[in-house]
XYZ file of N, CA and C in Angstrom:
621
model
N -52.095 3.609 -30.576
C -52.421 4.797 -29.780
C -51.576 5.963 -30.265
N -52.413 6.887 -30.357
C -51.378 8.361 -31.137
C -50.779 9.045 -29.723
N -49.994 10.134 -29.860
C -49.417 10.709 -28.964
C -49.849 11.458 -28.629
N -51.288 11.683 -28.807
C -52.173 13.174 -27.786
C -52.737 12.305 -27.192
N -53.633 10.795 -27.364
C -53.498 10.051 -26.173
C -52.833 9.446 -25.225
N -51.226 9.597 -25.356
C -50.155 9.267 -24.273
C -50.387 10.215 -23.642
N -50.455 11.155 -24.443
C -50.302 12.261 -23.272
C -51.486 12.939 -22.493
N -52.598 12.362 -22.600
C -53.818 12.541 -22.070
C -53.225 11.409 -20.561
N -52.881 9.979 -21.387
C -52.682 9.077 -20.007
C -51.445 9.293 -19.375
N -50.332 10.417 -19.477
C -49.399 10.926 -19.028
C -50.283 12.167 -17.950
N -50.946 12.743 -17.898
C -51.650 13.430 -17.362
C -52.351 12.762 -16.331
N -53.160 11.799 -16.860
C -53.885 11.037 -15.684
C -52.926 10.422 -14.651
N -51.497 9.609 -14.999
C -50.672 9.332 -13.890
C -49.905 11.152 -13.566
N -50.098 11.966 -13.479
C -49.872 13.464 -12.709
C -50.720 12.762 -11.686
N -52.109 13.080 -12.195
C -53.275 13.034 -11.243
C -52.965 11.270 -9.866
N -52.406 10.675 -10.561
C -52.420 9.453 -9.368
C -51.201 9.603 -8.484
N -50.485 10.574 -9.458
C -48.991 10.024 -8.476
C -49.118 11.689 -7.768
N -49.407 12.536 -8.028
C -48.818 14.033 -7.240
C -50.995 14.620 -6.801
N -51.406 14.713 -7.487
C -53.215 15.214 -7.056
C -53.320 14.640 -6.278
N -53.930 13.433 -6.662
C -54.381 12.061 -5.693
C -54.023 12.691 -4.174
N -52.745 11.783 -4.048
C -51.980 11.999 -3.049
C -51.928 13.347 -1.826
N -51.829 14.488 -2.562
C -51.952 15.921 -2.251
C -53.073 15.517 -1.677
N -54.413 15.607 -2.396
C -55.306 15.875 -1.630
C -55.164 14.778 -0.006
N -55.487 13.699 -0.446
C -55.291 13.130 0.767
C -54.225 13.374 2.153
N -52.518 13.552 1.493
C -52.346 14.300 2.870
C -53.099 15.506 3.073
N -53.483 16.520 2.368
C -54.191 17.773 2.979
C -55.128 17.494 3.609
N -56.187 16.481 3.314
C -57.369 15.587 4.090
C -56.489 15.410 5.687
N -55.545 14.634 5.442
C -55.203 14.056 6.780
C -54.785 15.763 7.878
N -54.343 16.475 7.242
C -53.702 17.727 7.973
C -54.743 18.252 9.030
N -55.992 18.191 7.658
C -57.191 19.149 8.034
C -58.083 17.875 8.963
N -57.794 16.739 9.226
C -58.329 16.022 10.281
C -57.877 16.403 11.456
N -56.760 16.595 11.867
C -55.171 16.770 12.545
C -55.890 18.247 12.928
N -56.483 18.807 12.278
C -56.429 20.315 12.704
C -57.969 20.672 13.444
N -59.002 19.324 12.533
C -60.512 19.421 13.359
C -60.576 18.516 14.541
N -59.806 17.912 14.755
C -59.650 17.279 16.192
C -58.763 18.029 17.291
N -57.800 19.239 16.930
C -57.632 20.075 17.477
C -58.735 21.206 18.376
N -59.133 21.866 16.964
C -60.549 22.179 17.228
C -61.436 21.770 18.083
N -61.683 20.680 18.277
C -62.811 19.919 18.397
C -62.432 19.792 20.294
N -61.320 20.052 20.630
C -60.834 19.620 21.549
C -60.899 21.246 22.569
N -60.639 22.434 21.568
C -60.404 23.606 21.981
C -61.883 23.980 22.055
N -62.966 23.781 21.147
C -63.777 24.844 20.964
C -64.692 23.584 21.022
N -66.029 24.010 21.173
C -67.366 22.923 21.304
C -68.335 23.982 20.551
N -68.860 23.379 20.223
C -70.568 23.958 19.763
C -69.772 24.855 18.627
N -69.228 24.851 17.759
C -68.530 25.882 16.947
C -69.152 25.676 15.368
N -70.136 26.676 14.763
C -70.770 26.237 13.348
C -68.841 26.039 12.460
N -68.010 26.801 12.902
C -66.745 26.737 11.900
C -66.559 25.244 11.957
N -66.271 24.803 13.518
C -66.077 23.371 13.561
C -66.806 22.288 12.513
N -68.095 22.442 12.257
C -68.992 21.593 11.962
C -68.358 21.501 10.377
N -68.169 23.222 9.830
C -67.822 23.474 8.483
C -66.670 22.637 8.451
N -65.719 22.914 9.306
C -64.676 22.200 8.856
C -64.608 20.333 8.181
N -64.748 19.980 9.759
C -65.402 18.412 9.659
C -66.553 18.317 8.221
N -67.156 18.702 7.778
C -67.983 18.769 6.620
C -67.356 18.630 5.304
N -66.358 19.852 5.097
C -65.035 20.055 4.417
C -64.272 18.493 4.475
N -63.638 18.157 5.364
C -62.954 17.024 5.309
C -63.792 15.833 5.245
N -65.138 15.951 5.345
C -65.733 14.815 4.548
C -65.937 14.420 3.295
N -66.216 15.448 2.806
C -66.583 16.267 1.127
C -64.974 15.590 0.606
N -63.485 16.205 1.241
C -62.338 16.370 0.415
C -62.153 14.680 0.001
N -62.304 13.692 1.178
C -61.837 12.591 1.573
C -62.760 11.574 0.759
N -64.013 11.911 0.536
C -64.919 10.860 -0.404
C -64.412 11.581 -1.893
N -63.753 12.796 -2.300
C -63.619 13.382 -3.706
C -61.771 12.557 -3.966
N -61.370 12.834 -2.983
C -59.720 12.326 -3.271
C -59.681 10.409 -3.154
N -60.380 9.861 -2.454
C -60.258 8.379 -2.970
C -60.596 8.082 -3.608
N -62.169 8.672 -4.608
C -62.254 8.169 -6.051
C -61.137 7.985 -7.191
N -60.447 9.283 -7.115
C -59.941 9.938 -7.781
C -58.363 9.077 -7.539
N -58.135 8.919 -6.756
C -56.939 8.351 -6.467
C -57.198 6.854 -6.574
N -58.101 6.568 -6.779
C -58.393 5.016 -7.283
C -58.905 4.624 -8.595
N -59.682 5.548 -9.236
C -59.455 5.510 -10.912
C -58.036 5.971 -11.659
N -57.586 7.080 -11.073
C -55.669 7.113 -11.734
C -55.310 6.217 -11.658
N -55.304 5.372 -10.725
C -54.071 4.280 -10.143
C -54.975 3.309 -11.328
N -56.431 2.981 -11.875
C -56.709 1.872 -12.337
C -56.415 2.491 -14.211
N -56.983 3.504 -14.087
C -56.415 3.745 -15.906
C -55.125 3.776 -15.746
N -53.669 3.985 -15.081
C -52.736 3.920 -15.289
C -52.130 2.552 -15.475
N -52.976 2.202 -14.269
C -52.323 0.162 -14.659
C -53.407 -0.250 -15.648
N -53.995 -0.240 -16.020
C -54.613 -0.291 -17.360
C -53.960 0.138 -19.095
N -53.283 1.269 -18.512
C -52.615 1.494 -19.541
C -51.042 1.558 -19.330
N -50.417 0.271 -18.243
C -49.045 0.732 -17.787
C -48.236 0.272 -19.223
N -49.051 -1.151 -20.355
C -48.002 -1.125 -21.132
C -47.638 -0.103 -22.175
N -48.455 0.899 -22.435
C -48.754 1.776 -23.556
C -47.612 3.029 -23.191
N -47.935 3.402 -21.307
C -47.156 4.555 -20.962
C -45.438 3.717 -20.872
N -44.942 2.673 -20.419
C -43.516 2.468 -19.310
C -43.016 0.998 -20.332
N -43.473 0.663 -21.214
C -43.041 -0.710 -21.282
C -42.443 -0.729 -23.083
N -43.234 0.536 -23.598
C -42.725 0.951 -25.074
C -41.414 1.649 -24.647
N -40.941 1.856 -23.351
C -39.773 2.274 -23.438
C -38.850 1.763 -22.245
N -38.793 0.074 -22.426
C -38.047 -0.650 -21.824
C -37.164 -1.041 -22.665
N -36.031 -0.426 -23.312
C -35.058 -0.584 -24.089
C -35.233 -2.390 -24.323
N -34.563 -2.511 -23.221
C -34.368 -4.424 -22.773
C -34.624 -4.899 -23.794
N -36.438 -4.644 -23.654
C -36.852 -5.483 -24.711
C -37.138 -4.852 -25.993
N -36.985 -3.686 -26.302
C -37.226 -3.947 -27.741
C -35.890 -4.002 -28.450
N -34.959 -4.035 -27.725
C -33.739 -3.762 -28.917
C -33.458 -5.295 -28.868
N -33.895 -6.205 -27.631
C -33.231 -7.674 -27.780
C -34.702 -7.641 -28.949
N -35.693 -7.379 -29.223
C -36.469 -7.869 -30.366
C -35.887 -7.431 -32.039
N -35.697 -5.978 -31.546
C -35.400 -5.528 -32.802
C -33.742 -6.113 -33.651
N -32.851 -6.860 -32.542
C -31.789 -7.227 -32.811
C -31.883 -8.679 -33.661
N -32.954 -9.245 -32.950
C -33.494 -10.771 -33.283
C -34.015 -10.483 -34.793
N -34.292 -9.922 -35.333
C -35.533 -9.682 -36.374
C -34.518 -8.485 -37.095
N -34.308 -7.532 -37.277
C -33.804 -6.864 -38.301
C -33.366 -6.694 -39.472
N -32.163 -7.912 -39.840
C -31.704 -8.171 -40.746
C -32.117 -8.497 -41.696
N -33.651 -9.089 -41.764
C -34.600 -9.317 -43.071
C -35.637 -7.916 -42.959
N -35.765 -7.315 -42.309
C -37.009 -6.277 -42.017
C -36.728 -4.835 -41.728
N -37.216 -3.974 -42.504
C -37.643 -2.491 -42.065
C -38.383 -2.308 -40.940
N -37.841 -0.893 -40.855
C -38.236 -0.214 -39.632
C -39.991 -0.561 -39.513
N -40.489 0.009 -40.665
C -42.074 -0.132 -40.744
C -42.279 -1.682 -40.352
N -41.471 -2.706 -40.893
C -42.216 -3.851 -40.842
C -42.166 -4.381 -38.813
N -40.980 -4.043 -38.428
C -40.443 -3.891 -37.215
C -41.735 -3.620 -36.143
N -42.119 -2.192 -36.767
C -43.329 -1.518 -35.713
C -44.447 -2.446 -36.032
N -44.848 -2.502 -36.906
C -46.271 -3.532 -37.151
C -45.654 -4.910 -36.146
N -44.954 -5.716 -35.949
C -44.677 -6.508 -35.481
C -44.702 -6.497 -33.758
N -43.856 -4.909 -33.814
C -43.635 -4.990 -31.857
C -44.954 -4.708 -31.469
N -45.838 -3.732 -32.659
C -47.006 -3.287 -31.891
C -48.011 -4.659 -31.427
N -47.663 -5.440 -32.409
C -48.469 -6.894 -31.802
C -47.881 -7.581 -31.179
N -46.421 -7.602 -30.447
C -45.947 -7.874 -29.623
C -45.801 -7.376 -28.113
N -45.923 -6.688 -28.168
C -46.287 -6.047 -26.807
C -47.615 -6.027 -26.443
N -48.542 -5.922 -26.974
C -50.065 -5.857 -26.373
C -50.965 -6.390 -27.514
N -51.176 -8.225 -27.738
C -51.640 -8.583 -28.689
C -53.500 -8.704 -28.265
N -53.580 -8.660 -27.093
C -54.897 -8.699 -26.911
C -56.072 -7.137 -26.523
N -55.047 -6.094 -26.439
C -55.958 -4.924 -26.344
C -56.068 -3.935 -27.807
N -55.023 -4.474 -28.881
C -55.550 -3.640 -29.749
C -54.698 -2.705 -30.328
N -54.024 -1.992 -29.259
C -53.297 -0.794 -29.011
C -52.104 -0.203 -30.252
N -52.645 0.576 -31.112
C -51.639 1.064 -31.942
C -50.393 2.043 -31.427
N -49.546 1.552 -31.402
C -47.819 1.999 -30.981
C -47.596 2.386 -31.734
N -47.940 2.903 -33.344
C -46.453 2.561 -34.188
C -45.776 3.681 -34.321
N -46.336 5.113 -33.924
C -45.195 6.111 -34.036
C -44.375 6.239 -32.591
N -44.548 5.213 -31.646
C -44.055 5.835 -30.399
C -42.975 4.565 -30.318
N -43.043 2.848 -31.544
C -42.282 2.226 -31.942
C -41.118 2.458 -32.529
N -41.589 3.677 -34.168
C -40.688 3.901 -34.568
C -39.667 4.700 -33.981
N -39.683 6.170 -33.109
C -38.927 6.283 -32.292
C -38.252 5.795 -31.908
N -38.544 4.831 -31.267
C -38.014 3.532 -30.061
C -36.550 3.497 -30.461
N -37.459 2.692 -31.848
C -36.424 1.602 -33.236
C -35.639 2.911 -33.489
N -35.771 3.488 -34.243
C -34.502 4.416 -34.457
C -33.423 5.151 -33.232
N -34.146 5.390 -32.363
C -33.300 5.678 -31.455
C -32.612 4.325 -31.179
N -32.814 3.319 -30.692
C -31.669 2.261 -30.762
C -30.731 1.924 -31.560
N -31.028 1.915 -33.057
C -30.710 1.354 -33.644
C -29.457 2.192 -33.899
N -29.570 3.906 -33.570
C -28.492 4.874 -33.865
C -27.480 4.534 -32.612
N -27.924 4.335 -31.816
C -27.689 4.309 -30.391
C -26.672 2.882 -30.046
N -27.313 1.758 -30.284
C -26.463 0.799 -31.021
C -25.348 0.537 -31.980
N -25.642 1.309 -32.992
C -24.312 1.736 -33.636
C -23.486 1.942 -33.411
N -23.272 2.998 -32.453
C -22.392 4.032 -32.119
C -21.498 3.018 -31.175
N -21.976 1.941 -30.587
C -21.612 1.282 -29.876
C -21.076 -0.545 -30.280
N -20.974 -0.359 -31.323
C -20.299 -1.761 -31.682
C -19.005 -0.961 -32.315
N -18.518 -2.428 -31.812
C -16.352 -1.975 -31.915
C -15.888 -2.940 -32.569
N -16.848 -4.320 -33.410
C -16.339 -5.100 -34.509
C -16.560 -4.321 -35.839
N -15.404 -4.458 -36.288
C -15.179 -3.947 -37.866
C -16.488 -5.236 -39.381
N -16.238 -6.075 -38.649
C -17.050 -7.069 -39.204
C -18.642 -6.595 -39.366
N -18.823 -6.740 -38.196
C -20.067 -5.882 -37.739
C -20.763 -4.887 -38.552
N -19.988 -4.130 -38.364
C -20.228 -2.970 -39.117
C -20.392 -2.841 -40.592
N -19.305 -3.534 -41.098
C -19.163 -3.558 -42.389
C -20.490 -4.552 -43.334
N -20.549 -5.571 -42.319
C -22.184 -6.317 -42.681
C -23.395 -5.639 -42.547
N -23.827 -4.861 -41.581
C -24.372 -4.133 -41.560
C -24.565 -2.757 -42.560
N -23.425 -2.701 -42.820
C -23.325 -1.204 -43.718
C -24.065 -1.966 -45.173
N -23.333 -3.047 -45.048
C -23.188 -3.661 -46.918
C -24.418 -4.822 -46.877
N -24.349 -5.502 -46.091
C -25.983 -6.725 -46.465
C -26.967 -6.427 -45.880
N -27.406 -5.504 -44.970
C -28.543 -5.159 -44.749
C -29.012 -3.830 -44.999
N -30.545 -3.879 -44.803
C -31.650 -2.864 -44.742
C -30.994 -1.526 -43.860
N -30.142 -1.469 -42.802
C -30.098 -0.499 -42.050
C -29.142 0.095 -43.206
N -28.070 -0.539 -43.747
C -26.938 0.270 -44.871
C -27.581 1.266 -45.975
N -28.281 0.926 -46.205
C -29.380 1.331 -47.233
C -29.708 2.727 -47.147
N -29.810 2.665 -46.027
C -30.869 3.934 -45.406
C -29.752 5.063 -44.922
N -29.756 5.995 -45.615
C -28.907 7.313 -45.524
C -28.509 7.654 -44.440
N -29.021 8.315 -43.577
C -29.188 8.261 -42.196
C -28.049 6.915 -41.491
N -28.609 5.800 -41.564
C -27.934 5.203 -40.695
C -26.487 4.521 -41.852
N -26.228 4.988 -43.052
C -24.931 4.836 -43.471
C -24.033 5.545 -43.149
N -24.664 7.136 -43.177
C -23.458 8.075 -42.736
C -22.987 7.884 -41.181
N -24.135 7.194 -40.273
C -23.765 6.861 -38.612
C -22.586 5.552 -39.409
N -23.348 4.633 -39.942
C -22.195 3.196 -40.200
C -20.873 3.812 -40.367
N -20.575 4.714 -41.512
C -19.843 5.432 -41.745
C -18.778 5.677 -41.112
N -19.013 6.894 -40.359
C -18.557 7.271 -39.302
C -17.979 6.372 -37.861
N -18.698 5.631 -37.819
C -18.701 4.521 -36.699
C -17.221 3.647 -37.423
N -16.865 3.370 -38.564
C -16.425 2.558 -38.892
C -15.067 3.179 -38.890
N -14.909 4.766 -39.579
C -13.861 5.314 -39.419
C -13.490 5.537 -37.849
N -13.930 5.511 -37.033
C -13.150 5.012 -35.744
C -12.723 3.937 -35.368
N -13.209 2.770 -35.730
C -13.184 1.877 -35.545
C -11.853 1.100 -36.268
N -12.296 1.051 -37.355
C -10.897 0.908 -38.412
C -10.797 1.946 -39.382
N -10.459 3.102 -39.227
C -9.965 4.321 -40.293
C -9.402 3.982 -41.521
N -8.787 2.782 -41.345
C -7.919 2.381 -42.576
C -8.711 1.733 -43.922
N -9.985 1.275 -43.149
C -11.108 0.628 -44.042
C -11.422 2.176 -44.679
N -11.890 2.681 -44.007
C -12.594 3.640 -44.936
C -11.527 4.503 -45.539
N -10.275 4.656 -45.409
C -9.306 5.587 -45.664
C -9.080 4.862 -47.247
N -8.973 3.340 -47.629
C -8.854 2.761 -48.357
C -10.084 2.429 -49.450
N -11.277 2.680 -48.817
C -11.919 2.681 -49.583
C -12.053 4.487 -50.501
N -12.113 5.397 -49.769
C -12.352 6.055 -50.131
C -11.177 6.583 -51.359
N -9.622 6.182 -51.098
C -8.427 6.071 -52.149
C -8.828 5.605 -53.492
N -9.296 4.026 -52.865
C -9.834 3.305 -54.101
C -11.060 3.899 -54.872
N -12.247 4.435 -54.348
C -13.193 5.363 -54.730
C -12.539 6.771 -55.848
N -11.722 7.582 -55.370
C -11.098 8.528 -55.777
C -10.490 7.707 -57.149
N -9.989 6.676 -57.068
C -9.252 6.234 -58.092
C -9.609 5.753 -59.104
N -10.769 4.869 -59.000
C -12.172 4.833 -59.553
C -12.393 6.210 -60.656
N -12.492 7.174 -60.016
C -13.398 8.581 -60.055
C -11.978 9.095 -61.475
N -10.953 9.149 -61.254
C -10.113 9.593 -61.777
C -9.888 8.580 -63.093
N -10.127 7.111 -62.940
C -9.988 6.489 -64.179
C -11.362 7.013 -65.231
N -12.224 7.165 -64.310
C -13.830 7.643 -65.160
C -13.093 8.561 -66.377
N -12.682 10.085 -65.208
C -12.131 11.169 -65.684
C -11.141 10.792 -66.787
N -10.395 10.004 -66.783
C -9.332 9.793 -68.091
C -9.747 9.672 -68.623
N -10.396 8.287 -68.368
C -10.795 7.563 -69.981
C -12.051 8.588 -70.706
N -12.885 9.478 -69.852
C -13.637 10.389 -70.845
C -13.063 11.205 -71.289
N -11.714 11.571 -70.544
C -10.719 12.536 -71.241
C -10.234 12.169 -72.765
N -9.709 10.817 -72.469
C -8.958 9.811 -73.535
C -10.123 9.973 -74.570
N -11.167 9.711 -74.261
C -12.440 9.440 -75.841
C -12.880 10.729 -76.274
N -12.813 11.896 -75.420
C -12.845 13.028 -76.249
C -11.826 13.872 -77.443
N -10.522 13.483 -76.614
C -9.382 13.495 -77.324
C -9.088 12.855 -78.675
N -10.009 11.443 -78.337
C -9.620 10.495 -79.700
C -10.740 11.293 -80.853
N -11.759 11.730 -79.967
C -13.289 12.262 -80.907
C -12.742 13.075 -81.425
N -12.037 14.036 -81.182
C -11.368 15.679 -81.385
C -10.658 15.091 -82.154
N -9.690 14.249 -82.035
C -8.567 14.338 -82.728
C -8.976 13.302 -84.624
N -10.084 12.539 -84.239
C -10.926 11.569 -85.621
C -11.676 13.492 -86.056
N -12.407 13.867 -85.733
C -12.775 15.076 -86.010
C -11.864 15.977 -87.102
N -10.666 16.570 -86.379
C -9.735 17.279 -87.329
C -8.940 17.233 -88.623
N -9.041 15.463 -88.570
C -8.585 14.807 -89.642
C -9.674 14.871 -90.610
């Protein structure tokens, strides 16, 4: 399902939870107000209009308030259940470590609603990335992290290295303080030794 149809069935629960409703208490007000009437005044064509009116409102607002309520529970897993954390991060936690994001969504989308059909996958991927950043931020093993950064699919991915990253320099600063020394040091032997072979080139050259 794409997201101009969520939001078509985001519209229809407006209509069940705030329309619907409206009309019917206003139905009940305007009963409340023709039995007033009805009590004050006799033989009145307004009276008749009224009562007429609240027949008309009361057969238009229970349709209406009974098809919202059935396309909404019809479509409650599509609108409320793609965003029950619970379960997709205990899925996406189970499953990750061999699988991409893409492979992830093809999977939950047939996990959550294998018998209607229902394509999720951009309102999946969301999901998945928002957890998965979200999650991050929130593990306090150095282990963790560092497996994550280095044997899996999430390390890989730019985005969630510079979160690993970051996450890790709080976590243990000294890891990354040390790697990045050792990196630099790395970087500086490069620099010599191309220093050293130009020098030797220059210096076989002049001779």
């Amino acid at each position: 399902m794409n997201l101009e149809n969520l939001r078509k069935f985001e519209e229809i629960q407006v209509i069940q939870k705030y329309i619907a409703p409206l009309i019917i208490v206003l139905s009940g007000y305007l009963s409340l107000f023709t039995v007033i009437n009805e009590i004050m005044i006799t033989d009145s064509p307004f009276l008749s209009m009224l009562i007429l009116f609240y027949i008309y409102s009361v057969s238009i607002s229970i349709p209406i308030a009974y098809v919202g309520h059935k396309i909404a529970e019809k479509n409650h897993f599509t609108l409320n259940s793609i965003y029950d954390m619970d379960s997709v991060l205990a899925f996406v936690y189970k499953n990750w470590k061999e699988k991409n994001v893409k492979e992830l969504t093809a999977i939950l989308s047939k996990e959550f609603d294998k018998s209607k059909g229902i394509d999720i996958t951009d309102e999946v991927v969301v999901a998945v990335d928002s957890l998965l950043q979200r999650k991050i931020l929130d593990i306090v093993d150095e282990k963790t992290l560092l497996y994550l950064r280095d044997k899996t699919w999430v390390g890989k991915d730019k985005k969630y290295l510079n979160l690993l990253n970051k996450r890790l320099l709080m976590v243990s600063p000294e890891i990354v303080l040390t790697e990045k020394r050792e990196s630099l040091l790395k970087e500086l032997e490069s620099v010599e030794e191309k220093l050293f072979n130009e020098n030797k080139s220059l210096l076989m050259t002049t001779r």
